[in-house]
Short mmCIF file of C-alpha atoms in Angstrom, two decimals:
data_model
loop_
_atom_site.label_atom_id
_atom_site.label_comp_id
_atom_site.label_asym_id
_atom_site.label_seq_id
_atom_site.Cartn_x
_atom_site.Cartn_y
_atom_site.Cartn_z
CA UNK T 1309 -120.03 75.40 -147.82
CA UNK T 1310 -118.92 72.16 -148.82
CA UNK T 1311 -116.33 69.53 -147.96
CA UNK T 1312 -114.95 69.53 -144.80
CA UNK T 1313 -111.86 70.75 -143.17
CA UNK T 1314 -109.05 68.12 -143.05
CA UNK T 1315 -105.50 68.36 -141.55
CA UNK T 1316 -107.67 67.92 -138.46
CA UNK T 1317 -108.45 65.45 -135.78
CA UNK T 1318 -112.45 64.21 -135.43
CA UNK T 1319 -113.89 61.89 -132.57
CA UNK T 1320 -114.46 58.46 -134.68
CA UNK T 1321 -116.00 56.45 -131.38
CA UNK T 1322 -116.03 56.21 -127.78
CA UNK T 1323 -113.21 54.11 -126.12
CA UNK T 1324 -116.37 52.07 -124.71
CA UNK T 1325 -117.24 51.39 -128.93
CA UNK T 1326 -113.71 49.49 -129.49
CA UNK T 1327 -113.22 46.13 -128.34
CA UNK T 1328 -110.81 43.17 -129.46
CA UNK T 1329 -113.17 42.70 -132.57
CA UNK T 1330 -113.47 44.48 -136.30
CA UNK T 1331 -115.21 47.97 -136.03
CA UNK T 1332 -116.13 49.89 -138.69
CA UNK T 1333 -117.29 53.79 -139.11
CA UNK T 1334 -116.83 56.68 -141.94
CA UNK T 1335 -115.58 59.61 -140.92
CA UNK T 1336 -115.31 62.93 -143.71
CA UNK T 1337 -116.20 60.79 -146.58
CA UNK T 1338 -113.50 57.73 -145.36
CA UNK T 1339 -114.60 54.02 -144.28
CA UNK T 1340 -111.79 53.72 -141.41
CA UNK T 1341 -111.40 50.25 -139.58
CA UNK T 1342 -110.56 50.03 -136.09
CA UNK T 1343 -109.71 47.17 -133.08
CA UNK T 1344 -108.37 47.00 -130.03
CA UNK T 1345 -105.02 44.97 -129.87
CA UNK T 1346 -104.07 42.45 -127.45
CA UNK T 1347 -102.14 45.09 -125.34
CA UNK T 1348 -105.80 47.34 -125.38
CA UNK T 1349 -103.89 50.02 -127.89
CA UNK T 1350 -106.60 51.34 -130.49
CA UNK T 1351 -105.21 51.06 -134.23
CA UNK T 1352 -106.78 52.55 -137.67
CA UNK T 1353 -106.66 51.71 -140.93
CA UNK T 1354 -108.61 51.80 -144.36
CA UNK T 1355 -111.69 49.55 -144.38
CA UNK T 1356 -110.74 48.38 -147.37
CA UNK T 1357 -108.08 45.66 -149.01
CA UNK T 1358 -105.59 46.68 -151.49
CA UNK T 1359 -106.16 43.84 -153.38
CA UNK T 1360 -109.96 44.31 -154.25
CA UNK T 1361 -110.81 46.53 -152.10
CA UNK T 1362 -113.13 44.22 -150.12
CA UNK T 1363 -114.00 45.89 -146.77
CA UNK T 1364 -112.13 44.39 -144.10
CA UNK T 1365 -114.89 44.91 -141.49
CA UNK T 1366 -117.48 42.68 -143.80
CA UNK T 1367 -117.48 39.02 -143.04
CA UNK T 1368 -116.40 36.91 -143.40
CA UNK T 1369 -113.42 38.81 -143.07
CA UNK T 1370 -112.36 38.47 -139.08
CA UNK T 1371 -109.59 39.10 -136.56
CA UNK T 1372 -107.00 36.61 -135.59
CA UNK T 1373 -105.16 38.04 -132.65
CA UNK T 1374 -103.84 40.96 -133.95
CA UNK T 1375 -103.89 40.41 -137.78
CA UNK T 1376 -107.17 40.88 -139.51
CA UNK T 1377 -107.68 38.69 -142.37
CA UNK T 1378 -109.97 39.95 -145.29
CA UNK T 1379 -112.90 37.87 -146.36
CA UNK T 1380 -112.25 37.61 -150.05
CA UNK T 1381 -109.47 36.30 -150.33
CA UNK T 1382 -107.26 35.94 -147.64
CA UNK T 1383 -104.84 39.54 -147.39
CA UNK T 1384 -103.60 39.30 -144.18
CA UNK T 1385 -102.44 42.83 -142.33
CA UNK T 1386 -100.99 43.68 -139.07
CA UNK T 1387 -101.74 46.24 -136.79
CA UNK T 1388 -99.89 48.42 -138.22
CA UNK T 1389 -101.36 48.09 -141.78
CA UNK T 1390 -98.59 45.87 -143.40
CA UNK T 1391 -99.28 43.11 -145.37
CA UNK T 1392 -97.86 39.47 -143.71
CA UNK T 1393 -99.63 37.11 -146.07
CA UNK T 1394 -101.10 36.55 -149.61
CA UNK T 1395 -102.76 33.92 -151.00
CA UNK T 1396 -100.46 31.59 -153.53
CA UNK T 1397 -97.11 33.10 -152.95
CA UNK T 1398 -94.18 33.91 -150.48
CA UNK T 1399 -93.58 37.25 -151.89
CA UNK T 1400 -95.68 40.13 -150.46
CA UNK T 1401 -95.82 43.01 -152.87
CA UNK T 1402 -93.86 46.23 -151.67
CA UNK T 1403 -96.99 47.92 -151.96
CA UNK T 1404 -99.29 45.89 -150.23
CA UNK T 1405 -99.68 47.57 -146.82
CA UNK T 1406 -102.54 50.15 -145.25
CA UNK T 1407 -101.41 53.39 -143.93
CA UNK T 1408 -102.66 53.94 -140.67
CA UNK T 1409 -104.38 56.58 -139.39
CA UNK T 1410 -103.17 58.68 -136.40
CA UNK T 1411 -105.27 57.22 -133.28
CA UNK T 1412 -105.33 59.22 -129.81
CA UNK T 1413 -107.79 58.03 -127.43
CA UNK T 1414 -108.32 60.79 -124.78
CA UNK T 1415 -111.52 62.01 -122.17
CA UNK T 1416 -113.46 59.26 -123.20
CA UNK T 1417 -112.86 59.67 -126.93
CA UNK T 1418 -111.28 57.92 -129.92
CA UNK T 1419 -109.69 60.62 -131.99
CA UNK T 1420 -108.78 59.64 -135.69
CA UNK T 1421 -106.14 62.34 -137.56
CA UNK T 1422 -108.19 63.08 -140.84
CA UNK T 1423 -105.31 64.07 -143.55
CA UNK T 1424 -101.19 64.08 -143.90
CA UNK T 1425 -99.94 61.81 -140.50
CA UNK T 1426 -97.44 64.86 -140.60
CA UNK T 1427 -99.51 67.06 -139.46
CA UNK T 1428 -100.92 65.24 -136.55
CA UNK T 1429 -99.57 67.12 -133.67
CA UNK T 1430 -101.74 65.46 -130.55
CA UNK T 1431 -101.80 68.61 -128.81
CA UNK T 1432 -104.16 69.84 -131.24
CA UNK T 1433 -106.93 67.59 -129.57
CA UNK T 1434 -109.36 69.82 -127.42
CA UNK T 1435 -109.70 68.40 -124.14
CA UNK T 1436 -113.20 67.41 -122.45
CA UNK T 1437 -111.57 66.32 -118.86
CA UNK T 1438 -115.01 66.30 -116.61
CA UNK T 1439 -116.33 63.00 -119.39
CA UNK T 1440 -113.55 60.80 -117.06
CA UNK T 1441 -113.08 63.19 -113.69
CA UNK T 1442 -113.79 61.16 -110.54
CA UNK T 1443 -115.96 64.18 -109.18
CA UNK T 1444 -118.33 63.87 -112.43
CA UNK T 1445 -120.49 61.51 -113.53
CA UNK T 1446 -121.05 60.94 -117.28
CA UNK T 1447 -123.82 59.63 -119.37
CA UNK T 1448 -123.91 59.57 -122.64
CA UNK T 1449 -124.68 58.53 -126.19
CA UNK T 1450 -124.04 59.04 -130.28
CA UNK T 1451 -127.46 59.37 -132.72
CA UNK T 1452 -126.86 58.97 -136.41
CA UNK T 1453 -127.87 62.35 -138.13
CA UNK T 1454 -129.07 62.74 -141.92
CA UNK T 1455 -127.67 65.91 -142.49
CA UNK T 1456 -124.70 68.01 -142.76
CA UNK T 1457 -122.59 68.89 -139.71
CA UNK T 1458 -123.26 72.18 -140.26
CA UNK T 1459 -126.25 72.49 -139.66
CA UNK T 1460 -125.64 70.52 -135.90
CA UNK T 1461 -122.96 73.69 -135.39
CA UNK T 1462 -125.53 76.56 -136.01
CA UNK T 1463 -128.02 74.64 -134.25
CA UNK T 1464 -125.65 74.07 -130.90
CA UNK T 1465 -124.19 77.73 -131.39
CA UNK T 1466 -127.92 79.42 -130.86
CA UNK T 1467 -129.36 77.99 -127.78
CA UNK T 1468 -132.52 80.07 -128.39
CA UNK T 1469 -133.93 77.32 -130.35
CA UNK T 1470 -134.43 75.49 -126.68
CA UNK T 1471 -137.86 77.77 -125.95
CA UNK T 1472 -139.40 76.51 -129.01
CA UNK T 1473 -138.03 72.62 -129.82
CA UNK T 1474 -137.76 71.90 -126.31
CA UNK T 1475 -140.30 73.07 -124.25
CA UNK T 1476 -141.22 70.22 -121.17
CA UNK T 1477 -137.46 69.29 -121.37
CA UNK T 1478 -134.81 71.93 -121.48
CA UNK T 1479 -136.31 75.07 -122.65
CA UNK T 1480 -138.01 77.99 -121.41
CA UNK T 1481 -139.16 81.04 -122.23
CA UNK T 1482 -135.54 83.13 -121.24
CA UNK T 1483 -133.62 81.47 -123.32
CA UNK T 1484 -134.77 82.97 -125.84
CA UNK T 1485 -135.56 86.27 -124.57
CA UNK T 1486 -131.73 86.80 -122.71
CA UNK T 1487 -129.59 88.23 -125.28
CA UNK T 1488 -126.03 86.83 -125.96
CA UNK T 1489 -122.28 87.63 -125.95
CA UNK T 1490 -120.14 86.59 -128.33
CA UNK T 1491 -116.40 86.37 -128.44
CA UNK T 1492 -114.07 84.91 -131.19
CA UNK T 1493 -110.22 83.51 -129.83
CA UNK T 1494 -108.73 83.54 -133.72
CA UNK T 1495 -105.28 82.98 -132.58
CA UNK T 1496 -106.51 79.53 -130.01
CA UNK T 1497 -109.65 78.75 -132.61
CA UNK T 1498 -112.15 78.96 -130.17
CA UNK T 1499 -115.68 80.49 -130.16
CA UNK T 1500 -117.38 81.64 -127.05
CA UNK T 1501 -121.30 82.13 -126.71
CA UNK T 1502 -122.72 83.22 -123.34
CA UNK T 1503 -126.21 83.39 -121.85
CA UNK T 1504 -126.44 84.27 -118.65
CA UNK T 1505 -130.56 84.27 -116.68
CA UNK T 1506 -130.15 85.56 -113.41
CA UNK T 1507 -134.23 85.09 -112.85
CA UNK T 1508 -135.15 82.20 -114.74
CA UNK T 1509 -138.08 79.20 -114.90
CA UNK T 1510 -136.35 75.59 -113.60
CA UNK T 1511 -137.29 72.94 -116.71
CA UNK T 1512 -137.61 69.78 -115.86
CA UNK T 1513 -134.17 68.55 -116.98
CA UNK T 1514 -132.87 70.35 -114.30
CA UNK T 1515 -135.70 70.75 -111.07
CA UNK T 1516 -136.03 66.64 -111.70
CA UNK T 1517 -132.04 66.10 -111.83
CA UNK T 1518 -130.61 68.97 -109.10
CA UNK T 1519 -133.88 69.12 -106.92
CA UNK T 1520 -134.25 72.93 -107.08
CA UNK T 1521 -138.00 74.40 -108.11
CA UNK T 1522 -139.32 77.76 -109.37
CA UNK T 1523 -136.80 80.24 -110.24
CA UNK T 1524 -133.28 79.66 -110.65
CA UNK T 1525 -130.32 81.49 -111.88
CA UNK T 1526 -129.31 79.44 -114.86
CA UNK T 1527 -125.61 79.94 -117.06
CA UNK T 1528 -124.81 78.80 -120.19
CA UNK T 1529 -121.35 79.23 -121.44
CA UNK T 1530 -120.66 77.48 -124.71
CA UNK T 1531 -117.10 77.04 -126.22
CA UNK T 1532 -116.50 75.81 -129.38
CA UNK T 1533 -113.28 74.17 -130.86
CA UNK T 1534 -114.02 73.96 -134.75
CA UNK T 1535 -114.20 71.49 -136.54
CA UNK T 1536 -115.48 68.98 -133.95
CA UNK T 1537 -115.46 69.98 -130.45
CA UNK T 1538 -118.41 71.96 -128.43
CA UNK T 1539 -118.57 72.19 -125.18
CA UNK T 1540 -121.30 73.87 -122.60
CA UNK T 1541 -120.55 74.87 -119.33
CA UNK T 1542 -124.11 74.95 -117.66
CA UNK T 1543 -124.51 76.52 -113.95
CA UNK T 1544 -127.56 76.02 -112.24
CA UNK T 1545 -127.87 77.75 -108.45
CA UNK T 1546 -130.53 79.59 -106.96
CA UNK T 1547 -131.74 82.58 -107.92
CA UNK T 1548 -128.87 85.70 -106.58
CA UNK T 1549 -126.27 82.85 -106.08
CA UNK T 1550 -122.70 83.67 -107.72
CA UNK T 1551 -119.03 81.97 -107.99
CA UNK T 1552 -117.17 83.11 -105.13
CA UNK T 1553 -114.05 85.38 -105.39
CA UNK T 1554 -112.04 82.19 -105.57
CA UNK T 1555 -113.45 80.60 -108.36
CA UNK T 1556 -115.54 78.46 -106.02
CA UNK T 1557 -119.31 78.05 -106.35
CA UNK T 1558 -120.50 75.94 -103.91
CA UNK T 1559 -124.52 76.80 -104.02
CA UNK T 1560 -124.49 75.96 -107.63
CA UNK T 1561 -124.98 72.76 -109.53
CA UNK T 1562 -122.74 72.35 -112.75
CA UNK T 1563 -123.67 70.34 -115.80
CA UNK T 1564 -120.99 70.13 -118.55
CA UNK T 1565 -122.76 69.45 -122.04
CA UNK T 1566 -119.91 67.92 -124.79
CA UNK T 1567 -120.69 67.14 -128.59
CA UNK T 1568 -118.58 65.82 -130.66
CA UNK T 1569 -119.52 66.69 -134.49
CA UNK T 1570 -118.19 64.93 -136.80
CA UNK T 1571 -119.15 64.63 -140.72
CA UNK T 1572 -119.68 60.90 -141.98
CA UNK T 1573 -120.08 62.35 -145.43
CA UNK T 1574 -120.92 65.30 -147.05
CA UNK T 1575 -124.69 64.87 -146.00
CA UNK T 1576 -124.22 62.97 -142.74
CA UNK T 1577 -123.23 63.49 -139.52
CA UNK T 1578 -122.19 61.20 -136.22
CA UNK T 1579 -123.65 63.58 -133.15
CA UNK T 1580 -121.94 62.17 -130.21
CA UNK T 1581 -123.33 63.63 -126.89
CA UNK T 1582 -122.21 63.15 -123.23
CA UNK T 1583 -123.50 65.05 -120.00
CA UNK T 1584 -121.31 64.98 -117.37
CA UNK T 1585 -122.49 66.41 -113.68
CA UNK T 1586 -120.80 67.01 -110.11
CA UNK T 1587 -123.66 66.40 -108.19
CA UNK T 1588 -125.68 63.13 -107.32
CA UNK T 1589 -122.59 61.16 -108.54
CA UNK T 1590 -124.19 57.74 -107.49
CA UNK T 1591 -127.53 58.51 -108.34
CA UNK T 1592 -128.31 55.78 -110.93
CA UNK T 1593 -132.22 57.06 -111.02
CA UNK T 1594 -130.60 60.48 -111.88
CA UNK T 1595 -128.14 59.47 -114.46
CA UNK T 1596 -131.20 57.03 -116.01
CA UNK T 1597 -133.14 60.24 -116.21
CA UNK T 1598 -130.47 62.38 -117.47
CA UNK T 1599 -129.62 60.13 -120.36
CA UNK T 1600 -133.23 59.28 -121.11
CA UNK T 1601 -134.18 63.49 -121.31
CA UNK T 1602 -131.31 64.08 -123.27
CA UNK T 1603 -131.46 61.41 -125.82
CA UNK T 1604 -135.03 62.74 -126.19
CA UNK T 1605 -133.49 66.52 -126.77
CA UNK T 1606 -130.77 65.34 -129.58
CA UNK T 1607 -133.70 63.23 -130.94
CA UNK T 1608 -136.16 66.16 -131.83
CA UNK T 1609 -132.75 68.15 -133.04
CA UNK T 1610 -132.08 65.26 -135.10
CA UNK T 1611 -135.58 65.46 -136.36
CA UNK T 1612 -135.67 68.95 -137.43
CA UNK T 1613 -131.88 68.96 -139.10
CA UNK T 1614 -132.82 66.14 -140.81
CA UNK T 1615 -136.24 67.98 -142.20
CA UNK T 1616 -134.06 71.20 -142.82
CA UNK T 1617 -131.53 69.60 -144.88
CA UNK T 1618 -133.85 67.87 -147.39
CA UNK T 1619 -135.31 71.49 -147.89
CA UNK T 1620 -131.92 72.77 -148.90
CA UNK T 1621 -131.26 70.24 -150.37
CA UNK T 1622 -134.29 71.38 -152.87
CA UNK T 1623 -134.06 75.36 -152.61
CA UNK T 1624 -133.93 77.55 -155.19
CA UNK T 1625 -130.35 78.86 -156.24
CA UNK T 1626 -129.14 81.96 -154.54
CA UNK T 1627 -131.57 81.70 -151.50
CA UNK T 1628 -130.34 84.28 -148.93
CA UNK T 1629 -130.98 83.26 -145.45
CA UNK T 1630 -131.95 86.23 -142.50
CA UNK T 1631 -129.77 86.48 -139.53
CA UNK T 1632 -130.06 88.43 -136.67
CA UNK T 1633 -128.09 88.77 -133.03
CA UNK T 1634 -128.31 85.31 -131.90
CA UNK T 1635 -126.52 83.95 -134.76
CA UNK T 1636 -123.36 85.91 -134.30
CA UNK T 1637 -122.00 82.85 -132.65
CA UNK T 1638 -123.10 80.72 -135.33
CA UNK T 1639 -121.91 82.59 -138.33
CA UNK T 1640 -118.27 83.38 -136.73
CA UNK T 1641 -118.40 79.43 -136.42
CA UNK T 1642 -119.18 79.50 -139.86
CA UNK T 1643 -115.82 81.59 -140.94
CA UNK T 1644 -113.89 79.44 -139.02
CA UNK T 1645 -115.14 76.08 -140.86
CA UNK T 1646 -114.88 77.75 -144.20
CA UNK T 1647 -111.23 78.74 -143.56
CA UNK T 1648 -110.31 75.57 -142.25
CA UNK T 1649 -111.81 74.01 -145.42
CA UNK T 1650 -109.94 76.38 -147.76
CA UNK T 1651 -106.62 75.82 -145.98
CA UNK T 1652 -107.42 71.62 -146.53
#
């Protein structure tokens, strides 16, 4: 598949990213600009002039309160992408204005509408509320990925892949050997991947972070909002603990794993990551742990992605790939893109 799906809205930073200064990041293909205004509101627009198309992030183009002036030769645009000065005359040209781009910034996240600012209906956004919950505690992080985003879905839809990349952090041998359920939401756009190991070896991540040793009873529960938005809903308890009748779960530990996946371009991808717990919530040894461990987990998936895209990049034409069970979740993921893009 190629291209990506567009009427849609993709994370383009975290909140933390944007300041009062010019920031600049692609996002499907498009260099968008982005600053925080005097009143701490989040605007985007086209990193590029209309006169000569000079990107307005490049110096010496710079920000002057809230009108960004470019760096060639002088364009000077609001906030809201209209034009207030040119160089040598009074008259600004009709034309001479940048269309924003929808902005929502929400859980943590900038969103950026990708496509006709008709269609961006806010309530769209899938929400990731535990990343700014005052009974969580968040770390997190983006790595810059050389490869297509969809390769970052299939590998995020089939945890089995933990066992073998990685073993001493997060995997172990049940991953693997548990079998899955799938379930596809068409109508809400949602794809649903469970794992559940009643009887399963504690990996570091987790016996270092939550304290428990030996066996555990460990629950993944992934949900996945195409195009950008994964989430996994991790329980980790002892082994024979479950949820109460209530919904309550009191002997368990609960980790909520969020990536944001969004394409840069056609062969690059911005892998945001946050972990957010409810347990040790003023543990700063814990959190430093947490964030070191799972950098080191995106980093060897960022190594292999990027290894697996140069070889298809170079494969023969009309290579047929094998699936089998685990990928159920990954290939319904995989309908859902390519509809999305074909609808674009």
């Amino acid at each position: 598949m190629t291209g990506f799906p567009r009427d849609q809205w993709y994370v383009a930073a975290y909140g933390s990213e944007i300041e009062h200064d010019l920031f600049t990041r692609t996002i499907c293909g498009e260099p968008i600009l982005f600053w925080r205004t005097r009143d701490g509101a989040v605007t985007a627009m086209p990193d590029r002039c209309v006169h000569r198309r000079f990107p307005l992030s490049q110096p010496p183009s710079r920000l002057v309160d809230d009108q960004v002036v470019c760096g060639y030769h002088g364009f000077t645009y609001d906030a809201g992408g209209k034009c207030v000065a040119v160089p040598g005359q009074t008259r600004i040209p009709r034309t001479a204005r940048l269309l924003p781009y929808p902005v929502v910034e929400q859980d943590s996240f900038v969103w950026v509408f990708i496509g006709d600012p008709a269609n961006a209906d806010p309530t769209r956004i899938p929400r990731a509320p535990w990343l700014v919950a005052s009974d969580y505690t968040t770390v997190y992080g983006m790595e810059p990925l050389n490869a297509r985003y969809e390769l970052l879905v299939d590998n995020l839809l089939d945890l089995s892949h933990e066992t073998y990349l990685h073993g001493g952090y997060i995997g172990t041998p049940e991953v693997a050997s548990t079998p899955i359920t799938t379930e596809v939401d068409e109508d809400a756009g949602i794809v649903y991947v469970s794992r559940h190991m009643d009887d399963a070896e504690c990996p570091p991540f987790y016996s270092k972070s939550t304290g428990l040793q030996g066996r555990i009873a460990r629950w993944q529960d992934i949900e996945y909002t195409p195009p950008c938005l994964y989430k996994l809903h991790s329980r980790i308890a002892p082994v024979g603990s479950v949820p109460n009748p209530d919904g309550s779960d009191p002997d368990a530990f609960h980790v909520e794993v969020v990536y944001a996946i969004t394409p840069e371009t056609e062969t690059s991808t911005h892998d945001f990551w946050a972990v957010a717990r409810d347990f040790a919530l003023g543990d700063e040894e814990v959190s430093a742990f947490l964030a070191e461990n799972n950098r080191t987990v995106v980093m060897q998936d960022v190594v292999a992605l990027n290894v697996l895209e140069k070889v298809i990049a170079n494969e023969p034409e009309g290579y047929q790939e094998l699936s089998i069970n685990i990928d159920t979740g990954g290939l319904a993921a995989r309908r859902m893109l390519k509809r999305l893009v074909e609808k674009s």
